[in-house]
Every structure is written in C-alpha cells, then in structure tokens.
C-alpha cells in the first residue's frame, strides 16, 4: 500500500505560497540609508502592488516626530508622494504601515541623513576636479 503522506503535504504547499506574496517597498526617494546634503521636499514611495498607506511617521535622531500633512489613504495606490516640512540637519527615521490587496498589514521602516557637510561619493569627485 502506498503512503498518503506526500499527498497530504501537497495542500500545505499551496497554503504557504500566499505568505510570501506580501507587498513590499520597491523604490523610494530618499533611498534607505541616503546621506543628503540638502533636505528632501517630498518622501516618494513606490510599492510592488497597490496599497492603502495607513500610517506614516517621520522622526529625527532625538526622537521628535516631524509634522507632515499625511492622512491615511482611503484608496489603494502603488505610489505615494508625501510633502515634507523643512528638515534641519539630522538623521531621520521613517516608519509606515500599509494594507495590501491581500488584506495583510505590513510595517516597514527606512532612514536617511541630512548633512550639509557631507562629501560627494569618491567616484563623482574626479569629474568635478577638472572644472
């Protein structure tokens, strides 16, 4: 008699597949880890599928939350552009919560640094030396 165990495991494979299909941030500006010499005017985020952006928080390195005009979205969109207030030189942490098309809430975070004294990356300095 053949064992039914391999057949019993087959439905489990189909149940696990959607667990790996969560929406993710695929592009942002600033990019996670960016060091910027000037403060960005907007935070642009693009996700792998349309999502509702439920929560967005921006805090400086002292933990002070920076006020934005963010309001939770009623409609699902793939891309968001959030106007930012004037940001002083500091490290900033961005955290967000989205609701994907699959009904799952996904939380994420990123950070960037605003530092007017930051230097250009070494690979671009040579291009300016001859000017």
Coordinates of N, CA and C in Angstrom, one line a residue:
X1 N 0.8 -1.2 0.0 CA 0.0 0.0 0.0 C 0.9 1.2 0.0
X2 N 0.6 2.2 -0.8 CA 1.4 3.4 -0.9 C 1.0 4.4 0.2
X3 N 2.0 5.1 0.6 CA 1.8 6.1 1.7 C 1.0 7.3 1.2
X4 N 0.1 7.9 2.0 CA -0.6 9.1 1.6 C 0.1 10.3 2.1
X5 N 1.2 10.2 2.9 CA 1.8 11.4 3.5 C 2.2 12.4 2.4
X6 N 2.8 12.0 1.3 CA 3.2 13.0 0.3 C 2.0 13.8 -0.2
X7 N 0.9 13.1 -0.4 CA -0.3 13.8 -0.9 C -0.9 14.7 0.2
X8 N -0.8 14.3 1.4 CA -1.3 15.2 2.5 C -0.5 16.4 2.6
X9 N 0.7 16.4 2.3 CA 1.6 17.6 2.4 C 1.3 18.6 1.3
X10 N 0.8 18.1 0.1 CA 0.6 19.0 -1.0 C -0.3 20.2 -0.7
X11 N -1.4 20.1 0.0 CA -2.2 21.3 0.3 C -1.4 22.3 1.1
X12 N -0.5 21.9 1.9 CA 0.3 22.8 2.8 C 1.2 23.7 1.9
X13 N 1.6 23.2 0.8 CA 2.4 24.0 -0.1 C 1.6 25.2 -0.7
X14 N 0.4 24.9 -1.0 CA -0.5 26.0 -1.5 C -0.8 27.0 -0.4
X15 N -0.9 26.6 0.8 CA -1.2 27.5 1.9 C -0.1 28.4 2.2
X16 N 1.2 27.9 2.0 CA 2.3 28.7 2.4 C 2.6 29.7 1.3
X17 N 2.3 29.5 0.1 CA 2.7 30.4 -1.0 C 2.2 31.8 -0.8
X18 N 0.9 32.1 -0.4 CA 0.5 33.4 -0.2 C 1.2 34.2 0.9
X19 N 1.8 33.4 1.8 CA 2.5 34.1 2.9 C 3.8 34.8 2.4
X20 N 4.3 34.5 1.3 CA 5.5 35.1 0.7 C 5.1 36.2 -0.3
X21 N 3.8 36.5 -0.5 CA 3.4 37.4 -1.5 C 3.1 38.8 -1.0
X22 N 3.5 39.1 0.2 CA 3.2 40.4 0.8 C 3.8 41.5 0.0
X23 N 3.1 42.6 0.0 CA 3.6 43.8 -0.8 C 4.8 44.3 -0.1
X24 N 5.7 44.9 -0.9 CA 6.9 45.5 -0.3 C 7.3 46.8 -1.0
X25 N 8.0 47.6 -0.3 CA 8.5 48.9 -0.9 C 9.6 48.5 -1.9
X26 N 9.4 49.0 -3.2 CA 10.4 48.6 -4.2 C 11.2 49.8 -4.6
X27 N 10.8 51.0 -4.3 CA 11.5 52.2 -4.6 C 11.2 53.3 -3.7
X28 N 12.1 54.2 -3.3 CA 11.8 55.3 -2.5 C 12.8 56.4 -2.8
X29 N 12.4 57.7 -2.5 CA 13.3 58.8 -2.6 C 13.0 59.7 -1.4
X30 N 13.9 59.9 -0.5 CA 15.2 59.3 -0.5 C 15.2 57.8 -0.3
X31 N 16.4 57.2 -0.7 CA 16.6 55.8 -0.6 C 17.0 55.5 0.9
X32 N 16.6 54.3 1.4 CA 17.1 53.9 2.7 C 18.6 54.0 2.8
X33 N 19.1 54.8 3.8 CA 20.5 54.9 4.1 C 21.1 56.1 3.3
X34 N 20.3 56.9 2.6 CA 20.9 58.0 1.8 C 21.5 59.0 2.8
X35 N 22.6 59.7 2.4 CA 23.1 60.8 3.0 C 23.0 62.0 2.1
X36 N 22.2 63.0 2.5 CA 21.8 64.1 1.6 C 22.4 65.4 2.1
X37 N 22.9 66.2 1.1 CA 23.4 67.5 1.5 C 22.3 68.5 1.6
X38 N 21.2 68.3 1.0 CA 20.0 69.2 1.2 C 18.8 68.3 1.6
X39 N 18.0 68.9 2.3 CA 16.8 68.2 2.8 C 15.8 67.9 1.7
X40 N 15.2 66.8 1.6 CA 14.2 66.5 0.6 C 12.9 67.2 0.8
X41 N 12.2 67.6 -0.2 CA 11.0 68.3 -0.1 C 9.8 67.3 0.0
X42 N 10.0 66.1 -0.5 CA 9.0 65.1 -0.5 C 9.6 63.7 -0.2
X43 N 8.8 62.8 0.3 CA 9.1 61.4 0.5 C 8.3 60.7 -0.5
X44 N 9.0 60.0 -1.5 CA 8.3 59.3 -2.5 C 8.5 57.8 -2.3
X45 N 7.4 57.1 -2.3 CA 7.4 55.7 -2.0 C 6.6 54.9 -3.1
X46 N 7.2 53.8 -3.7 CA 6.5 53.0 -4.6 C 6.5 51.6 -4.1
X47 N 5.4 51.0 -4.1 CA 5.2 49.6 -3.6 C 5.0 48.6 -4.8
X48 N 5.2 47.3 -4.5 CA 5.1 46.3 -5.5 C 3.7 46.1 -6.0
X49 N 2.7 46.5 -5.2 CA 1.3 46.4 -5.7 C 0.6 47.7 -5.1
X50 N -0.7 47.9 -5.4 CA -1.4 49.0 -4.9 C -1.7 48.7 -3.4
X51 N -1.5 49.7 -2.6 CA -1.7 49.5 -1.1 C -2.5 50.8 -0.6
X52 N -3.0 50.6 0.6 CA -3.5 51.8 1.3 C -2.4 52.1 2.3
X53 N -1.9 53.4 2.3 CA -1.0 53.8 3.3 C -1.7 54.3 4.5
X54 N -1.6 53.5 5.6 CA -2.4 53.7 6.8 C -1.7 54.7 7.8
X55 N -0.4 54.5 7.9 CA 0.4 55.3 8.9 C 1.7 55.7 8.3
X56 N 2.2 56.9 8.6 CA 3.5 57.3 8.2 C 4.0 58.2 9.3
X57 N 5.2 57.9 9.8 CA 5.8 58.7 10.9 C 7.2 59.0 10.5
X58 N 7.6 60.3 10.7 CA 9.0 60.7 10.4 C 9.5 61.3 11.7
X59 N 10.6 60.8 12.2 CA 11.2 61.3 13.5 C 12.7 61.6 13.3
X60 N 13.2 62.6 14.0 CA 14.6 63.0 13.9 C 15.4 62.1 14.8
X61 N 16.7 62.3 14.9 CA 17.6 61.5 15.7 C 17.3 61.7 17.2
X62 N 16.7 62.7 17.6 CA 16.3 62.9 19.0 C 15.0 62.3 19.3
X63 N 14.3 61.7 18.3 CA 13.1 61.0 18.5 C 11.8 61.9 18.4
X64 N 12.1 63.2 18.0 CA 11.0 64.1 17.9 C 10.3 63.9 16.5
X65 N 9.0 63.6 16.6 CA 8.2 63.4 15.4 C 8.0 64.7 14.7
X66 N 8.3 64.6 13.3 CA 8.1 65.8 12.5 C 6.7 65.8 11.9
X67 N 6.1 66.9 12.0 CA 4.7 67.1 11.5 C 4.7 67.0 9.9
X68 N 3.9 66.2 9.4 CA 3.7 66.2 7.9 C 2.2 66.4 7.7
X69 N 1.8 66.6 6.5 CA 0.3 66.6 6.2 C -0.2 65.3 5.8
X70 N 0.4 64.2 6.2 CA 0.0 62.9 5.9 C -1.4 62.6 6.5
X71 N -2.2 61.9 5.6 CA -3.5 61.4 6.0 C -3.6 60.0 5.5
X72 N -4.2 59.1 6.2 CA -4.3 57.7 5.8 C -5.1 57.7 4.5
X73 N -4.7 56.9 3.6 CA -5.4 56.8 2.3 C -6.6 56.0 2.3
X74 N -7.6 56.4 1.6 CA -8.9 55.7 1.5 C -8.9 54.8 0.3
X75 N -8.0 55.1 -0.7 CA -7.9 54.3 -1.9 C -6.5 53.7 -2.0
X76 N -6.5 52.5 -2.6 CA -5.2 51.9 -2.8 C -4.5 52.5 -4.0
X77 N -3.2 52.8 -3.8 CA -2.3 53.3 -4.9 C -1.0 52.5 -4.8
X78 N -0.3 52.5 -5.9 CA 1.0 51.9 -5.9 C 2.1 52.9 -5.5
X79 N 1.9 54.2 -5.8 CA 2.9 55.2 -5.5 C 2.4 56.3 -4.7
X80 N 3.2 56.8 -3.7 CA 2.8 58.0 -2.9 C 3.9 59.0 -2.9
X81 N 3.5 60.3 -2.8 CA 4.5 61.4 -2.6 C 4.0 62.2 -1.5
X82 N 4.7 62.2 -0.4 CA 4.3 62.9 0.8 C 5.1 64.2 1.0
X83 N 4.5 65.4 0.9 CA 5.3 66.6 1.2 C 5.9 66.6 2.6
X84 N 7.1 67.0 2.7 CA 7.8 67.1 4.0 C 8.0 68.5 4.4
X85 N 8.0 68.7 5.8 CA 8.3 70.1 6.3 C 9.8 70.4 6.1
X86 N 10.2 71.6 6.3 CA 11.6 71.9 6.3 C 12.4 71.0 7.3
X87 N 13.3 70.2 6.9 CA 14.1 69.4 7.8 C 15.4 69.9 8.0
X88 N 15.7 70.1 9.3 CA 17.1 70.5 9.7 C 18.1 69.3 9.6
X89 N 19.4 69.6 9.6 CA 20.3 68.5 9.5 C 20.1 67.6 10.7
X90 N 20.0 66.3 10.4 CA 19.7 65.3 11.4 C 19.6 64.0 10.7
X91 N 19.6 62.9 11.5 CA 19.2 61.6 11.0 C 17.7 61.5 11.1
X92 N 17.1 60.9 10.1 CA 15.6 60.7 10.2 C 15.2 59.3 10.0
X93 N 14.2 58.9 10.8 CA 13.7 57.5 10.7 C 12.3 57.6 10.2
X94 N 11.9 56.8 9.2 CA 10.6 56.8 8.6 C 10.0 55.5 8.9
X95 N 8.8 55.4 9.4 CA 8.1 54.1 9.6 C 6.7 54.3 9.0
X96 N 6.3 53.2 8.5 CA 4.9 53.2 7.8 C 4.2 51.9 8.1
X97 N 2.9 51.9 7.9 CA 2.1 50.8 7.9 C 1.2 50.8 6.6
X98 N 1.2 49.7 5.9 CA 0.3 49.7 4.7 C -0.7 48.5 4.8
X99 N -1.7 48.6 4.1 CA -2.7 47.5 4.0 C -2.6 47.0 2.5
X100 N -2.2 45.8 2.3 CA -2.0 45.3 1.0 C -3.4 44.8 0.4
X101 N -3.3 44.5 -0.9 CA -4.6 44.0 -1.5 C -5.0 42.6 -0.9
X102 N -4.1 41.9 -0.3 CA -4.4 40.6 0.3 C -5.0 40.8 1.7
X103 N -5.2 42.0 2.1 CA -5.8 42.3 3.4 C -4.8 42.2 4.6
X104 N -3.5 42.0 4.3 CA -2.5 42.0 5.4 C -1.9 43.3 5.6
X105 N -1.7 43.7 6.9 CA -1.0 44.9 7.3 C 0.5 44.5 7.2
X106 N 1.3 45.4 6.6 CA 2.7 45.3 6.6 C 3.3 46.6 7.1
X107 N 4.3 46.4 8.0 CA 5.0 47.6 8.6 C 6.4 47.6 8.0
X108 N 6.9 48.8 7.8 CA 8.3 48.9 7.3 C 8.9 50.2 7.8
X109 N 10.2 50.3 7.6 CA 10.9 51.5 8.0 C 12.2 51.7 7.2
X110 N 12.7 52.9 7.2 CA 13.9 53.3 6.5 C 14.4 54.5 7.2
X111 N 15.6 54.9 6.8 CA 16.2 56.1 7.4 C 17.1 56.8 6.4
X112 N 17.3 58.1 6.6 CA 18.2 58.9 5.8 C 18.8 60.0 6.7
X113 N 19.9 60.6 6.2 CA 20.6 61.6 6.9 C 20.6 62.9 6.1
X114 N 20.3 64.0 6.7 CA 20.5 65.3 6.1 C 21.7 65.9 6.8
X115 N 22.8 66.1 5.9 CA 24.1 66.6 6.5 C 24.7 67.5 5.4
X116 N 24.6 68.8 5.6 CA 25.1 69.8 4.6 C 26.6 69.7 4.4
X117 N 27.3 69.1 5.3 CA 28.8 69.0 5.2 C 29.2 67.6 4.6
X118 N 28.2 66.8 4.3 CA 28.6 65.5 3.7 C 29.3 65.7 2.4
X119 N 30.2 64.8 2.1 CA 31.0 64.9 0.9 C 30.4 64.1 -0.2
X120 N 30.7 64.4 -1.5 CA 30.2 63.6 -2.6 C 30.9 62.3 -2.6
X121 N 30.3 61.2 -3.1 CA 30.9 59.9 -3.2 C 32.2 60.1 -4.0
X122 N 33.2 59.2 -3.6 CA 34.5 59.3 -4.3 C 34.5 59.2 -5.8
X123 N 33.6 58.4 -6.3 CA 33.5 58.2 -7.8 C 33.0 59.4 -8.6
X124 N 32.4 60.4 -7.9 CA 32.0 61.6 -8.6 C 32.9 62.7 -8.4
X125 N 33.8 62.7 -7.4 CA 34.7 63.8 -7.2 C 35.7 64.1 -8.3
X126 N 36.2 63.0 -9.0 CA 37.1 63.2 -10.1 C 36.5 64.0 -11.2
X127 N 35.2 63.8 -11.5 CA 34.5 64.5 -12.5 C 34.5 66.0 -12.3
X128 N 34.5 66.4 -11.0 CA 34.5 67.9 -10.7 C 35.9 68.5 -10.6
X129 N 36.9 67.7 -10.4 CA 38.3 68.2 -10.2 C 38.8 69.0 -11.4
X130 N 38.3 68.6 -12.6 CA 38.8 69.3 -13.8 C 38.1 70.5 -14.2
X131 N 37.1 70.9 -13.5 CA 36.3 72.1 -13.8 C 36.9 73.3 -13.4

